Amino acid sequence: VWIVSGKRDFKALEANISTQETNSDKPSREGIVIRSTSGHMQISEGTNIWICQIRGRLKKGPRESQTLAVVGDRVRFSVQDETSTPPSGVVEEVLPRRNKISRLAARRSGGNVEQVLMANLDQVVAVQSVQDPTPQSSFVDRLLVAAERFGVSGVLVLNKWDLVPFDHNRERWQYYTDLGYRVIFTSAVSGLGVEDFREVLADRISLLIGASGVGKSTLLNAIEPELGLRVNEVTGKTGLGRHTTTRTELFPLATGGFIADSPGIRGFDPWDIDPLDLRDYFPDFAEGQLECRYRTCLHRHEPGCGVKLNVAKGKIPGWRLEAYLALLVDLEERKEKLGFRKTDS
Ligand SMILES: Nc1nc2c(ncn2[C@@H]2O[C@H](COP(=O)(O)OP(=O)(O)O)[C@@H](O)[C@H]2O)c(=O)[nH]1
Ligand SMILES: [Mg+2]
Ligand SMILES: [Zn+2]
């Protein structure tokens, strides 16, 4: 009889004490990698955290060992010792990824290599404050482009709402809501939106991102004591970041779900977007783009540009086109510098 109670699987327990156990019959379980250090991984499975080694043969695959399994990867592991503290196991298989975030890292031997930082995330949650510090809009636009690029949801949290009048710059933020992004107004001081913040993180794997001082730690502490202390700072700067080895970590939430901390993810760096593809990550351009005279119009200086026409008509705010053009220049410069190559996703 298989009894499954709550998150505990008694079938696995029974199999474990079976006397006829062979290696291939060893109970295997599924979990999520929440931390990865050299040689070991911490795997979250229900309410348990396991420490696992990686089966040697896995390391021989096409993937570079450092990205064999990253935080967020779902893995199948066999039980080694369930009674030890923490319980231990061996990772047997890395299950297919739904998505991933990567950045360019310098190779010791020269050149750049894709470094996968995180897999299977559900959403990127960008935190900004409406004042002290004031929002950097390019940050949000970049982030949303990258969210589109990586196929995850983009959530925008605007904190410190107690410092400005309720209707302060609302149209600007409303614009993102109209584009289909979730926008949450919060104040860690007054408690405004804290429940929405909690709810949006529950049961999902989120990457929290935002410049220092916007209130990330305070907001996290508001939904769970000490959480902000455990989750380290992630800076909101975009760019290639420092080429040092970084460790990403997922923190389990009391509500279910995980929040990611990564000193390596300094803003999304959408390094492998082809400049010509960028325009497709601006959903508000789609309609006007159909009217562009040239099929490969970059909405820059080309005559007969439907997007620029829509800006002139007031259908698209000028700052959206500016954000796009700034990112376009960045991508072109980077393409020139690094050479463009597609990833295997
Ligand atoms: N007025 C106001 N101050 C806040 C709010 N949230 C955080 N702060 C303050 O902003 C500063 C930076 O907050 P912190 O959580 O450390 O930001 P982090 O760097 O993003 O983690 C601290 O002095 C907080 O007390 C808020 O909603 N309203
Ligand atoms: Mg902090
Ligand atoms: Zn155009």
Short mmCIF file of C-alpha atoms and ligand atoms in Angstrom, two decimals:
data_model
loop_
_atom_site.label_atom_id
_atom_site.label_comp_id
_atom_site.label_asym_id
_atom_site.label_seq_id
_atom_site.Cartn_x
_atom_site.Cartn_y
_atom_site.Cartn_z
CA VAL A 1 0.00 0.00 0.00
CA TRP A 2 1.34 3.38 -0.91
CA ILE A 3 0.46 5.98 1.61
CA VAL A 4 1.10 9.52 0.62
CA SER A 5 0.57 11.90 3.44
CA GLY A 6 1.17 15.58 3.08
CA LYS A 7 4.50 16.07 1.47
CA ARG A 8 5.97 12.86 2.84
CA ASP A 9 6.08 9.90 0.50
CA PHE A 10 5.87 6.64 2.44
CA LYS A 11 6.36 4.57 -0.64
CA ALA A 12 9.91 5.82 -0.75
CA LEU A 13 10.29 5.09 2.94
CA GLU A 14 9.10 1.50 2.50
CA ALA A 15 11.36 0.92 -0.44
CA ASN A 16 14.26 2.14 1.62
CA ILE A 17 13.86 -0.55 4.28
CA SER A 18 13.15 -3.31 1.81
CA THR A 19 15.70 -6.13 2.15
CA GLN A 20 15.68 -6.95 -1.55
CA GLU A 21 16.87 -3.54 -2.48
CA THR A 22 19.20 -3.35 -5.44
CA ASN A 23 20.97 -0.31 -6.65
CA SER A 24 18.52 0.42 -9.41
CA ASP A 25 15.58 0.01 -7.04
CA LYS A 26 16.87 2.66 -4.70
CA PRO A 27 14.12 5.10 -4.00
CA SER A 28 14.52 8.19 -6.01
CA ARG A 29 13.08 11.54 -5.19
CA GLU A 30 12.67 14.84 -6.89
CA GLY A 31 13.71 18.20 -5.58
CA ILE A 32 14.94 21.66 -6.47
CA VAL A 33 18.55 22.75 -6.20
CA ILE A 34 18.69 25.70 -3.83
CA ARG A 35 22.43 25.96 -3.39
CA SER A 36 25.42 24.63 -5.21
CA THR A 37 28.97 24.64 -3.97
CA SER A 38 31.89 22.75 -5.40
CA GLY A 39 30.89 19.10 -5.38
CA HIS A 40 27.76 19.45 -3.27
CA MET A 41 24.23 20.62 -3.72
CA GLN A 42 21.46 21.47 -1.36
CA ILE A 43 18.18 20.10 -2.58
CA SER A 44 14.80 21.21 -1.30
CA GLU A 45 12.18 18.47 -1.28
CA GLY A 46 8.91 19.29 0.46
CA THR A 47 9.94 20.62 3.84
CA ASN A 48 13.28 18.77 3.83
CA ILE A 49 16.66 19.99 2.71
CA TRP A 50 19.04 17.31 1.45
CA ILE A 51 22.72 17.48 0.81
CA CYS A 52 23.66 15.67 -2.36
CA GLN A 53 26.71 14.80 -4.35
CA ILE A 54 26.53 14.56 -8.12
CA ARG A 55 26.79 11.17 -9.81
CA GLY A 56 30.13 11.09 -11.56
CA ARG A 57 28.85 10.05 -14.97
CA LEU A 58 26.65 13.16 -15.11
CA LYS A 59 29.71 15.33 -15.20
CA LYS A 60 30.84 13.87 -18.50
CA GLY A 61 27.94 15.34 -20.46
CA PRO A 62 28.15 18.15 -22.97
CA ARG A 63 27.46 20.79 -20.37
CA GLU A 64 30.35 22.32 -18.53
CA SER A 65 30.42 20.91 -15.04
CA GLN A 66 29.82 24.28 -13.45
CA THR A 67 26.46 24.57 -15.15
CA LEU A 68 25.52 20.90 -14.98
CA ALA A 69 22.95 21.82 -12.38
CA VAL A 70 22.30 25.31 -11.13
CA VAL A 71 19.89 26.65 -8.56
CA GLY A 72 16.34 26.21 -9.71
CA ASP A 73 17.14 22.98 -11.55
CA ARG A 74 14.82 20.12 -10.77
CA VAL A 75 16.78 16.96 -10.08
CA ARG A 76 16.12 13.32 -9.37
CA PHE A 77 18.25 12.01 -6.54
CA SER A 78 18.71 8.72 -4.74
CA VAL A 79 18.68 8.45 -0.99
CA GLN A 80 21.97 7.75 0.70
CA ASP A 81 21.21 8.36 4.35
CA GLU A 82 17.83 9.63 5.30
CA THR A 83 18.57 9.76 9.02
CA SER A 84 21.68 11.90 8.89
CA THR A 85 21.49 15.63 9.57
CA PRO A 86 21.01 16.83 6.93
CA PRO A 87 19.76 13.78 5.03
CA SER A 88 22.05 12.88 2.15
CA GLY A 89 21.69 11.62 -1.38
CA VAL A 90 23.18 11.50 -4.84
CA VAL A 91 21.90 13.47 -7.81
CA GLU A 92 21.15 10.97 -10.58
CA GLU A 93 19.52 13.14 -13.18
CA VAL A 94 18.99 16.79 -13.98
CA LEU A 95 15.50 17.20 -15.41
CA PRO A 96 14.91 19.36 -18.48
CA ARG A 97 14.96 23.10 -17.93
CA ARG A 98 12.00 25.31 -18.63
CA ASN A 99 14.18 28.40 -18.86
CA LYS A 100 17.41 29.82 -17.59
CA ILE A 101 19.24 33.03 -16.89
CA SER A 102 22.79 33.34 -17.97
CA ARG A 103 25.47 35.93 -18.34
CA LEU A 104 28.74 36.19 -20.12
CA ALA A 105 31.71 35.29 -18.00
CA ALA A 106 35.34 35.67 -18.93
CA ARG A 107 37.08 32.41 -19.68
CA ARG A 108 40.45 31.98 -18.06
CA SER A 109 41.84 30.90 -21.39
CA GLY A 110 40.45 34.06 -22.98
CA GLY A 111 37.15 34.91 -24.61
CA ASN A 112 33.75 34.62 -23.03
CA VAL A 113 31.59 31.74 -22.01
CA GLU A 114 27.94 31.52 -21.13
CA GLN A 115 27.46 31.05 -17.43
CA VAL A 116 24.05 29.81 -16.38
CA LEU A 117 23.06 31.41 -13.09
CA MET A 118 19.61 30.06 -12.50
CA ALA A 119 17.02 27.78 -14.06
CA ASN A 120 13.25 27.37 -14.06
CA LEU A 121 12.34 30.72 -12.62
CA ASP A 122 8.75 31.88 -12.76
CA GLN A 123 9.24 35.59 -12.50
CA VAL A 124 11.58 38.47 -12.10
CA VAL A 125 10.47 40.89 -9.42
CA ALA A 126 12.00 44.31 -9.88
CA VAL A 127 11.87 46.58 -6.86
CA GLN A 128 12.22 50.32 -7.17
CA SER A 129 11.37 53.10 -4.78
CA VAL A 130 9.28 56.06 -5.91
CA GLN A 131 11.64 58.33 -3.99
CA ASP A 132 15.01 58.03 -2.19
CA PRO A 133 16.31 56.82 -4.58
CA THR A 134 14.10 57.93 -7.47
CA PRO A 135 13.27 55.31 -10.13
CA GLN A 136 15.55 54.66 -13.07
CA SER A 137 13.17 53.87 -15.86
CA SER A 138 15.77 52.33 -18.16
CA PHE A 139 16.30 49.68 -15.53
CA VAL A 140 12.67 48.63 -15.67
CA ASP A 141 12.55 48.64 -19.46
CA ARG A 142 15.68 46.54 -19.67
CA LEU A 143 14.38 44.15 -17.11
CA LEU A 144 11.08 43.69 -18.89
CA VAL A 145 12.85 43.11 -22.19
CA ALA A 146 14.95 40.43 -20.59
CA ALA A 147 11.90 38.88 -18.93
CA GLU A 148 10.30 38.66 -22.37
CA ARG A 149 13.52 37.28 -23.75
CA PHE A 150 13.79 34.58 -21.11
CA GLY A 151 10.09 33.81 -21.15
CA VAL A 152 9.33 34.66 -17.54
CA SER A 153 6.86 37.10 -16.00
CA GLY A 154 7.99 40.56 -15.06
CA VAL A 155 6.65 42.02 -11.81
CA LEU A 156 7.31 45.59 -10.82
CA VAL A 157 7.24 46.60 -7.16
CA LEU A 158 7.20 50.32 -6.37
CA ASN A 159 8.10 50.89 -2.76
CA LYS A 160 8.17 53.86 -0.35
CA TRP A 161 4.78 55.01 -1.50
CA ASP A 162 4.42 56.78 1.85
CA LEU A 163 6.92 59.39 0.66
CA VAL A 164 4.89 60.71 -2.28
CA PRO A 165 1.24 61.62 -2.89
CA PHE A 166 -0.91 58.68 -3.92
CA ASP A 167 -1.26 59.82 -7.56
CA HIS A 168 2.43 60.61 -8.06
CA ASN A 169 3.46 59.66 -11.64
CA ARG A 170 0.67 57.12 -11.80
CA GLU A 171 0.27 57.26 -15.59
CA ARG A 172 3.82 56.08 -16.04
CA TRP A 173 3.31 53.00 -13.90
CA GLN A 174 -0.17 52.45 -15.24
CA TYR A 175 1.45 52.11 -18.66
CA TYR A 176 3.28 48.97 -17.54
CA THR A 177 0.03 47.58 -16.12
CA ASP A 178 -1.64 48.20 -19.48
CA LEU A 179 1.16 46.25 -21.16
CA GLY A 180 0.20 43.30 -19.00
CA TYR A 181 2.86 43.46 -16.32
CA ARG A 182 1.92 43.15 -12.69
CA VAL A 183 2.69 46.39 -10.84
CA ILE A 184 2.49 46.48 -7.04
CA PHE A 185 2.53 49.68 -5.00
CA THR A 186 4.00 49.17 -1.57
CA SER A 187 5.18 50.92 1.53
CA ALA A 188 7.08 48.91 4.07
CA VAL A 189 6.38 51.79 6.47
CA SER A 190 2.58 51.99 6.15
CA GLY A 191 2.06 48.36 5.17
CA LEU A 192 0.50 49.30 1.83
CA GLY A 193 0.69 46.42 -0.64
CA VAL A 194 2.71 44.16 1.64
CA GLU A 195 0.05 41.44 1.36
CA ASP A 196 0.16 41.74 -2.44
CA PHE A 197 3.91 41.38 -2.30
CA ARG A 198 3.60 38.27 -0.15
CA GLU A 199 0.98 36.81 -2.44
CA VAL A 200 2.96 37.41 -5.64
CA LEU A 201 5.97 35.55 -4.23
CA ALA A 202 4.02 32.58 -2.84
CA ASP A 203 4.59 29.22 -4.52
CA ARG A 204 6.79 30.69 -7.23
CA ILE A 205 10.48 30.88 -7.92
CA SER A 206 11.32 34.56 -8.06
CA LEU A 207 14.42 36.51 -8.80
CA LEU A 208 14.38 39.70 -6.77
CA ILE A 209 16.26 42.54 -8.26
CA GLY A 210 16.69 46.20 -7.47
CA ALA A 211 19.25 48.83 -6.57
CA SER A 212 20.56 49.20 -3.07
CA GLY A 213 18.36 51.29 -0.78
CA VAL A 214 15.00 50.75 -2.46
CA GLY A 215 13.76 48.67 0.47
CA LYS A 216 14.16 45.04 -0.61
CA SER A 217 15.35 43.83 2.79
CA THR A 218 12.67 45.81 4.62
CA LEU A 219 9.93 44.42 2.38
CA LEU A 220 11.16 40.85 2.78
CA ASN A 221 11.31 41.28 6.55
CA ALA A 222 7.75 42.58 6.44
CA ILE A 223 6.49 39.33 4.92
CA GLU A 224 8.72 37.04 6.97
CA PRO A 225 10.91 37.95 9.96
CA GLU A 226 14.64 37.94 9.21
CA LEU A 227 14.12 36.99 5.58
CA GLY A 228 15.70 40.21 4.40
CA LEU A 229 18.76 39.50 6.47
CA ARG A 230 19.22 36.08 4.90
CA VAL A 231 18.74 37.25 1.36
CA ASN A 232 21.72 39.28 0.38
CA GLU A 233 21.78 42.37 -1.70
CA VAL A 234 21.41 42.18 -5.39
CA THR A 235 22.37 45.37 -7.09
CA GLY A 236 20.31 46.77 -9.89
CA LYS A 237 23.09 47.83 -12.19
CA THR A 238 23.03 46.37 -15.64
CA GLY A 239 26.14 45.42 -17.48
CA LEU A 240 28.45 42.50 -17.65
CA GLY A 241 29.18 42.48 -13.97
CA ARG A 242 32.38 41.46 -12.36
CA HIS A 243 33.93 38.38 -13.85
CA THR A 244 34.28 36.60 -10.57
CA THR A 245 32.85 33.29 -9.54
CA THR A 246 29.48 33.95 -8.02
CA ARG A 247 27.17 31.82 -5.99
CA THR A 248 23.46 32.02 -6.47
CA GLU A 249 21.15 30.78 -3.77
CA LEU A 250 17.42 30.14 -3.42
CA PHE A 251 15.71 30.85 -0.12
CA PRO A 252 12.58 28.86 0.72
CA LEU A 253 9.60 31.03 1.67
CA ALA A 254 7.16 30.19 4.48
CA THR A 255 4.37 30.63 1.92
CA GLY A 256 5.95 28.07 -0.40
CA GLY A 257 8.11 29.14 -3.27
CA PHE A 258 11.63 30.47 -3.31
CA ILE A 259 13.36 33.76 -3.64
CA ALA A 260 16.70 34.01 -5.37
CA ASP A 261 19.70 35.87 -4.24
CA SER A 262 22.53 36.20 -6.65
CA PRO A 263 25.47 38.52 -6.38
CA GLY A 264 26.09 37.58 -10.01
CA ILE A 265 22.82 38.82 -11.40
CA ARG A 266 23.26 42.56 -11.48
CA GLY A 267 20.24 43.27 -13.51
CA PHE A 268 19.44 41.13 -16.47
CA ASP A 269 22.07 41.34 -19.06
CA PRO A 270 20.32 40.38 -22.25
CA TRP A 271 23.60 39.78 -23.97
CA ASP A 272 22.46 37.41 -26.62
CA ILE A 273 19.59 39.38 -28.06
CA ASP A 274 20.18 40.19 -31.69
CA PRO A 275 19.67 43.95 -32.22
CA LEU A 276 17.03 43.23 -34.85
CA ASP A 277 15.05 41.07 -32.40
CA LEU A 278 14.96 43.73 -29.70
CA ARG A 279 11.93 45.54 -31.12
CA ASP A 280 9.85 42.37 -30.73
CA TYR A 281 10.36 42.51 -26.98
CA PHE A 282 8.44 45.79 -26.83
CA PRO A 283 4.86 44.56 -27.06
CA ASP A 284 3.56 48.10 -27.45
CA PHE A 285 5.49 48.50 -30.72
CA ALA A 286 3.82 45.57 -32.45
CA GLU A 287 0.87 47.42 -33.94
CA GLY A 288 2.86 50.32 -35.38
CA GLN A 289 5.61 48.02 -36.56
CA LEU A 290 3.21 46.41 -39.02
CA GLU A 291 3.02 49.78 -40.77
CA CYS A 292 6.78 50.36 -41.10
CA ARG A 293 7.85 50.78 -44.71
CA TYR A 294 10.85 48.52 -44.23
CA ARG A 295 10.41 45.06 -42.81
CA THR A 296 13.70 45.36 -40.94
CA CYS A 297 12.95 48.85 -39.64
CA LEU A 298 14.78 49.54 -36.39
CA HIS A 299 12.54 52.56 -35.74
CA ARG A 300 15.53 54.85 -35.76
CA HIS A 301 16.07 57.06 -38.81
CA GLU A 302 14.16 55.01 -41.35
CA PRO A 303 11.48 56.82 -43.36
CA GLY A 304 7.89 55.63 -43.08
CA CYS A 305 8.28 54.22 -39.58
CA GLY A 306 4.97 53.19 -38.04
CA VAL A 307 6.35 53.12 -34.50
CA LYS A 308 7.62 56.68 -34.69
CA LEU A 309 4.26 57.65 -36.14
CA ASN A 310 2.53 56.12 -33.12
CA VAL A 311 4.85 58.05 -30.83
CA ALA A 312 3.93 61.25 -32.66
CA LYS A 313 0.25 60.36 -32.29
CA GLY A 314 0.76 59.87 -28.55
CA LYS A 315 -0.11 56.16 -28.69
CA ILE A 316 3.35 55.21 -27.45
CA PRO A 317 5.08 57.44 -24.89
CA GLY A 318 8.33 58.97 -26.12
CA TRP A 319 10.25 57.53 -23.20
CA ARG A 320 9.47 54.00 -24.35
CA LEU A 321 11.05 54.63 -27.74
CA GLU A 322 14.01 56.30 -26.01
CA ALA A 323 14.44 53.31 -23.72
CA TYR A 324 14.36 51.02 -26.74
CA LEU A 325 16.88 53.09 -28.71
CA ALA A 326 19.29 53.25 -25.77
CA LEU A 327 19.17 49.50 -25.38
CA LEU A 328 19.58 49.05 -29.12
CA VAL A 329 22.81 51.06 -29.08
CA ASP A 330 24.04 48.96 -26.17
CA LEU A 331 23.32 45.70 -27.94
CA GLU A 332 25.00 46.90 -31.14
CA GLU A 333 28.11 47.96 -29.26
CA ARG A 334 28.23 44.70 -27.42
CA LYS A 335 27.72 42.68 -30.56
CA GLU A 336 30.66 44.50 -32.04
CA LYS A 337 32.82 43.93 -29.00
CA LEU A 338 32.04 40.32 -28.22
CA GLY A 339 30.68 38.86 -31.36
CA PHE A 340 27.12 37.68 -31.30
CA ARG A 341 26.28 34.07 -30.69
CA LYS A 342 23.12 32.30 -29.83
CA THR A 343 22.76 30.07 -26.80
CA ASP A 344 21.50 26.52 -26.92
CA SER A 345 18.18 27.21 -25.19
N1 LIG B 1 9.85 55.80 3.88
C1 LIG B 1 10.13 54.52 3.61
N2 LIG B 1 11.35 54.03 3.86
C2 LIG B 1 11.61 52.73 3.58
C3 LIG B 1 10.61 51.89 3.03
N3 LIG B 1 11.16 50.66 2.85
C4 LIG B 1 12.44 50.75 3.25
N4 LIG B 1 12.71 51.99 3.70
C5 LIG B 1 13.99 52.51 4.21
O1 LIG B 1 14.91 52.56 3.11
C6 LIG B 1 16.23 52.25 3.53
C7 LIG B 1 16.80 51.10 2.70
O2 LIG B 1 16.04 49.93 2.95
P1 LIG B 1 16.63 48.46 2.72
O3 LIG B 1 15.53 47.49 3.02
O4 LIG B 1 17.90 48.28 3.44
O5 LIG B 1 16.90 48.52 1.16
P2 LIG B 1 17.66 47.45 0.25
O6 LIG B 1 19.04 47.97 0.06
O7 LIG B 1 16.91 47.43 -1.04
O8 LIG B 1 17.62 46.12 0.93
C8 LIG B 1 16.11 51.91 5.02
O9 LIG B 1 16.46 53.05 5.74
C9 LIG B 1 14.65 51.58 5.19
O10 LIG B 1 14.20 51.83 6.50
C10 LIG B 1 9.31 52.44 2.78
O11 LIG B 1 8.38 51.79 2.29
N5 LIG B 1 9.13 53.76 3.08
MG MG B 2 19.11 44.88 1.57
ZN ZN B 3 9.86 51.48 -37.80
#
